[in-house]
CSV table of N, CA and C in Angstrom, one decimal:
chain,number,residue,atom,x,y,z
L,1,UNK,N,8.9,-11.8,-5.4
L,1,UNK,CA,8.3,-10.8,-6.2
L,1,UNK,C,6.8,-11.0,-6.3
L,2,UNK,N,6.1,-9.9,-6.4
L,2,UNK,CA,4.6,-9.9,-6.5
L,2,UNK,C,4.3,-10.4,-7.9
L,3,UNK,N,3.2,-11.2,-8.0
L,3,UNK,CA,2.7,-11.6,-9.3
L,3,UNK,C,1.4,-11.0,-9.7
L,4,UNK,N,0.4,-11.3,-8.8
L,4,UNK,CA,-1.0,-10.8,-9.1
L,4,UNK,C,-1.4,-9.7,-8.1
L,5,UNK,N,-1.1,-10.0,-6.8
L,5,UNK,CA,-1.6,-9.1,-5.7
L,5,UNK,C,-0.5,-8.8,-4.7
L,6,UNK,N,-0.6,-7.7,-4.1
L,6,UNK,CA,0.1,-7.4,-2.9
L,6,UNK,C,-0.9,-7.3,-1.8
L,7,UNK,N,-0.6,-7.9,-0.6
L,7,UNK,CA,-1.5,-7.9,0.5
L,7,UNK,C,-0.9,-7.1,1.6
L,8,UNK,N,-1.8,-6.2,2.2
L,8,UNK,CA,-1.4,-5.3,3.3
L,8,UNK,C,-2.2,-5.7,4.5
L,9,UNK,N,-1.5,-5.8,5.7
L,9,UNK,CA,-2.3,-6.0,6.9
L,9,UNK,C,-1.8,-4.9,7.9
L,10,UNK,N,-2.8,-4.2,8.4
L,10,UNK,CA,-2.6,-3.2,9.5
L,10,UNK,C,-3.2,-3.7,10.7
L,11,UNK,N,-2.4,-3.7,11.8
L,11,UNK,CA,-2.9,-4.2,13.1
L,11,UNK,C,-2.5,-3.2,14.2
L,12,UNK,N,-3.4,-2.3,14.4
L,12,UNK,CA,-3.1,-1.3,15.5
L,12,UNK,C,-4.5,-0.7,16.0
L,13,UNK,N,-4.4,0.2,16.9
L,13,UNK,CA,-5.6,0.7,17.5
L,13,UNK,C,-6.2,1.9,16.8
L,14,UNK,N,-5.5,2.4,15.8
L,14,UNK,CA,-6.0,3.5,15.0
L,14,UNK,C,-7.2,3.2,14.3
L,15,UNK,N,-8.2,4.1,14.3
L,15,UNK,CA,-9.3,4.0,13.3
L,15,UNK,C,-9.5,5.3,12.7
L,16,UNK,N,-9.8,5.3,11.4
L,16,UNK,CA,-10.0,6.5,10.6
L,16,UNK,C,-9.4,6.3,9.2
L,17,UNK,N,-9.1,7.4,8.6
L,17,UNK,CA,-8.7,7.3,7.2
L,17,UNK,C,-7.3,6.8,7.0
L,18,UNK,N,-7.1,5.9,6.1
L,18,UNK,CA,-5.8,5.3,5.7
L,18,UNK,C,-5.6,5.5,4.2
L,19,UNK,N,-4.5,6.1,3.8
L,19,UNK,CA,-4.2,6.4,2.4
L,19,UNK,C,-3.1,5.5,1.9
L,20,UNK,N,-3.4,4.8,0.8
L,20,UNK,CA,-2.4,3.9,0.2
L,20,UNK,C,-2.0,4.5,-1.2
L,21,UNK,N,-0.7,4.6,-1.4
L,21,UNK,CA,-0.2,5.1,-2.7
L,21,UNK,C,0.9,4.1,-3.2
L,22,UNK,N,0.8,3.8,-4.5
L,22,UNK,CA,1.9,2.9,-5.1
L,22,UNK,C,2.6,3.8,-6.1
L,23,UNK,N,4.0,3.9,-5.9
L,23,UNK,CA,4.8,4.7,-6.7
L,23,UNK,C,5.8,3.8,-7.5
L,24,UNK,N,6.2,4.2,-8.7
L,24,UNK,CA,7.2,3.5,-9.4
L,24,UNK,C,8.6,3.9,-9.0
L,25,UNK,N,9.6,3.3,-9.5
L,25,UNK,CA,11.0,3.6,-9.0
L,25,UNK,C,11.3,5.1,-9.2
L,26,UNK,N,10.7,5.7,-10.2
L,26,UNK,CA,11.0,7.2,-10.5
L,26,UNK,C,10.2,8.1,-9.6
L,27,UNK,N,9.3,7.5,-8.7
L,27,UNK,CA,8.5,8.3,-7.8
L,27,UNK,C,7.2,8.7,-8.4
L,28,UNK,N,6.8,8.2,-9.6
L,28,UNK,CA,5.5,8.6,-10.2
L,28,UNK,C,4.4,7.8,-9.6
L,29,UNK,N,3.3,8.4,-9.3
L,29,UNK,CA,2.2,7.7,-8.7
L,29,UNK,C,1.5,6.8,-9.7
L,30,UNK,N,1.4,5.5,-9.3
L,30,UNK,CA,0.8,4.5,-10.2
L,30,UNK,C,-0.7,4.2,-9.8
L,31,UNK,N,-0.9,4.2,-8.5
L,31,UNK,CA,-2.2,3.9,-8.0
L,31,UNK,C,-2.4,4.6,-6.6
L,32,UNK,N,-3.6,4.8,-6.3
L,32,UNK,CA,-3.9,5.5,-5.0
L,32,UNK,C,-5.3,5.1,-4.5
L,33,UNK,N,-5.4,4.9,-3.2
L,33,UNK,CA,-6.7,4.5,-2.6
L,33,UNK,C,-6.8,5.1,-1.2
L,34,UNK,N,-8.0,5.4,-0.7
L,34,UNK,CA,-8.2,5.9,0.6
L,34,UNK,C,-9.3,5.1,1.2
L,35,UNK,N,-9.1,4.5,2.4
L,35,UNK,CA,-10.1,3.6,3.0
L,35,UNK,C,-10.2,4.0,4.4
L,36,UNK,N,-11.4,3.7,5.0
L,36,UNK,CA,-11.6,3.9,6.4
L,36,UNK,C,-11.4,2.7,7.2
L,37,UNK,N,-10.5,2.7,8.2
L,37,UNK,CA,-10.2,1.6,9.1
L,37,UNK,C,-11.1,1.7,10.3
L,38,UNK,N,-11.9,0.7,10.6
L,38,UNK,CA,-12.9,0.8,11.7
L,38,UNK,C,-12.6,-0.3,12.8
L,39,UNK,N,-11.7,-1.2,12.5
L,39,UNK,CA,-11.4,-2.3,13.4
L,39,UNK,C,-9.9,-2.3,13.7
L,40,UNK,N,-9.5,-3.1,14.7
L,40,UNK,CA,-8.1,-3.1,15.0
L,40,UNK,C,-7.2,-3.7,13.9
L,41,UNK,N,-7.8,-4.7,13.2
L,41,UNK,CA,-7.0,-5.3,12.1
L,41,UNK,C,-7.7,-4.9,10.7
L,42,UNK,N,-6.9,-4.6,9.8
L,42,UNK,CA,-7.4,-4.2,8.4
L,42,UNK,C,-6.5,-5.0,7.4
L,43,UNK,N,-7.2,-5.7,6.5
L,43,UNK,CA,-6.5,-6.4,5.4
L,43,UNK,C,-6.9,-5.7,4.1
L,44,UNK,N,-6.0,-5.5,3.2
L,44,UNK,CA,-6.3,-4.8,1.9
L,44,UNK,C,-5.4,-5.5,0.9
L,45,UNK,N,-5.9,-5.7,-0.3
L,45,UNK,CA,-5.1,-6.3,-1.4
L,45,UNK,C,-5.2,-5.3,-2.6
L,46,UNK,N,-4.1,-5.2,-3.3
L,46,UNK,CA,-3.9,-4.4,-4.5
L,46,UNK,C,-3.6,-5.3,-5.7
L,47,UNK,N,-4.3,-5.1,-6.7
L,47,UNK,CA,-4.0,-5.9,-8.0
L,47,UNK,C,-2.9,-5.2,-8.7
L,48,UNK,N,-1.8,-6.0,-8.9
L,48,UNK,CA,-0.6,-5.5,-9.6
L,48,UNK,C,-0.4,-6.2,-10.9
L,49,UNK,N,-1.3,-7.0,-11.4
L,49,UNK,CA,-1.2,-7.7,-12.6
L,49,UNK,C,-0.8,-6.8,-13.8
L,50,UNK,N,-1.4,-5.6,-13.9
L,50,UNK,CA,-1.1,-4.8,-15.1
L,50,UNK,C,0.2,-4.0,-15.0
L,51,UNK,N,0.9,-4.1,-13.8
L,51,UNK,CA,2.2,-3.4,-13.7
L,51,UNK,C,3.2,-4.1,-14.4
L,52,UNK,N,4.2,-3.4,-15.1
L,52,UNK,CA,5.3,-4.0,-15.7
L,52,UNK,C,6.3,-4.4,-14.6
L,53,UNK,N,7.2,-5.3,-15.0
L,53,UNK,CA,8.2,-5.8,-14.0
L,53,UNK,C,9.1,-4.6,-13.6
L,54,UNK,N,9.4,-4.6,-12.3
L,54,UNK,CA,10.2,-3.5,-11.8
L,54,UNK,C,10.1,-3.4,-10.3
L,55,UNK,N,10.7,-2.3,-9.8
L,55,UNK,CA,10.6,-2.0,-8.4
L,55,UNK,C,9.6,-0.9,-8.2
L,56,UNK,N,8.8,-1.1,-7.1
L,56,UNK,CA,7.7,-0.2,-6.7
L,56,UNK,C,7.8,0.1,-5.2
L,57,UNK,N,7.1,1.1,-4.8
L,57,UNK,CA,7.0,1.5,-3.4
L,57,UNK,C,5.6,1.6,-3.0
L,58,UNK,N,5.2,1.1,-1.9
L,58,UNK,CA,3.9,1.2,-1.3
L,58,UNK,C,4.0,2.2,-0.2
L,59,UNK,N,3.3,3.3,-0.2
L,59,UNK,CA,3.2,4.2,0.9
L,59,UNK,C,1.9,4.1,1.6
L,60,UNK,N,1.9,4.0,2.9
L,60,UNK,CA,0.7,3.9,3.8
L,60,UNK,C,0.8,5.1,4.7
L,61,UNK,N,-0.3,5.9,4.6
L,61,UNK,CA,-0.3,7.1,5.5
L,61,UNK,C,-1.4,7.0,6.5
L,62,UNK,N,-1.0,7.1,7.8
L,62,UNK,CA,-2.0,7.0,8.9
L,62,UNK,C,-1.6,8.1,9.9
L,63,UNK,N,-2.6,9.0,10.2
L,63,UNK,CA,-2.5,10.1,11.1
L,63,UNK,C,-1.3,11.0,10.8
L,64,UNK,N,-1.0,11.2,9.5
L,64,UNK,CA,0.1,12.1,9.1
L,64,UNK,C,1.5,11.4,9.0
L,65,UNK,N,1.5,10.1,9.5
L,65,UNK,CA,2.8,9.3,9.4
L,65,UNK,C,2.8,8.5,8.1
L,66,UNK,N,3.9,8.5,7.4
L,66,UNK,CA,4.0,7.7,6.2
L,66,UNK,C,5.0,6.6,6.3
L,67,UNK,N,4.6,5.4,6.0
L,67,UNK,CA,5.4,4.2,6.0
L,67,UNK,C,5.6,3.8,4.5
L,68,UNK,N,6.8,3.7,4.1
L,68,UNK,CA,7.1,3.3,2.7
L,68,UNK,C,7.8,1.9,2.7
L,69,UNK,N,7.2,1.0,1.9
L,69,UNK,CA,7.8,-0.3,1.7
L,69,UNK,C,8.1,-0.6,0.2
L,70,UNK,N,9.2,-1.2,0.0
L,70,UNK,CA,9.6,-1.5,-1.4
L,70,UNK,C,9.0,-2.9,-1.8
L,71,UNK,N,8.6,-3.1,-3.0
L,71,UNK,CA,8.3,-4.4,-3.5
L,71,UNK,C,8.7,-4.6,-5.0
L,72,UNK,N,8.8,-5.8,-5.4
L,72,UNK,CA,9.3,-6.1,-6.8
L,72,UNK,C,8.1,-6.8,-7.5
L,73,UNK,N,7.9,-6.4,-8.7
L,73,UNK,CA,6.9,-7.1,-9.6
L,73,UNK,C,7.6,-7.9,-10.6
């Protein structure tokens, strides 16, 4: 389970806008960020200390493709 931070690593050739969205188990948006990826590897951390315990989903959108990963706080 995540305690303070979740860490995301993207390692691909894409450069451009990357959108991150954190949803709760009911699908409500909890947090959102948009960043520009300029290098092959990108590392990003999200502070989840204020989140209550439960199941969450991280969505990462790159070039119109969305990857959804589950995590527990």
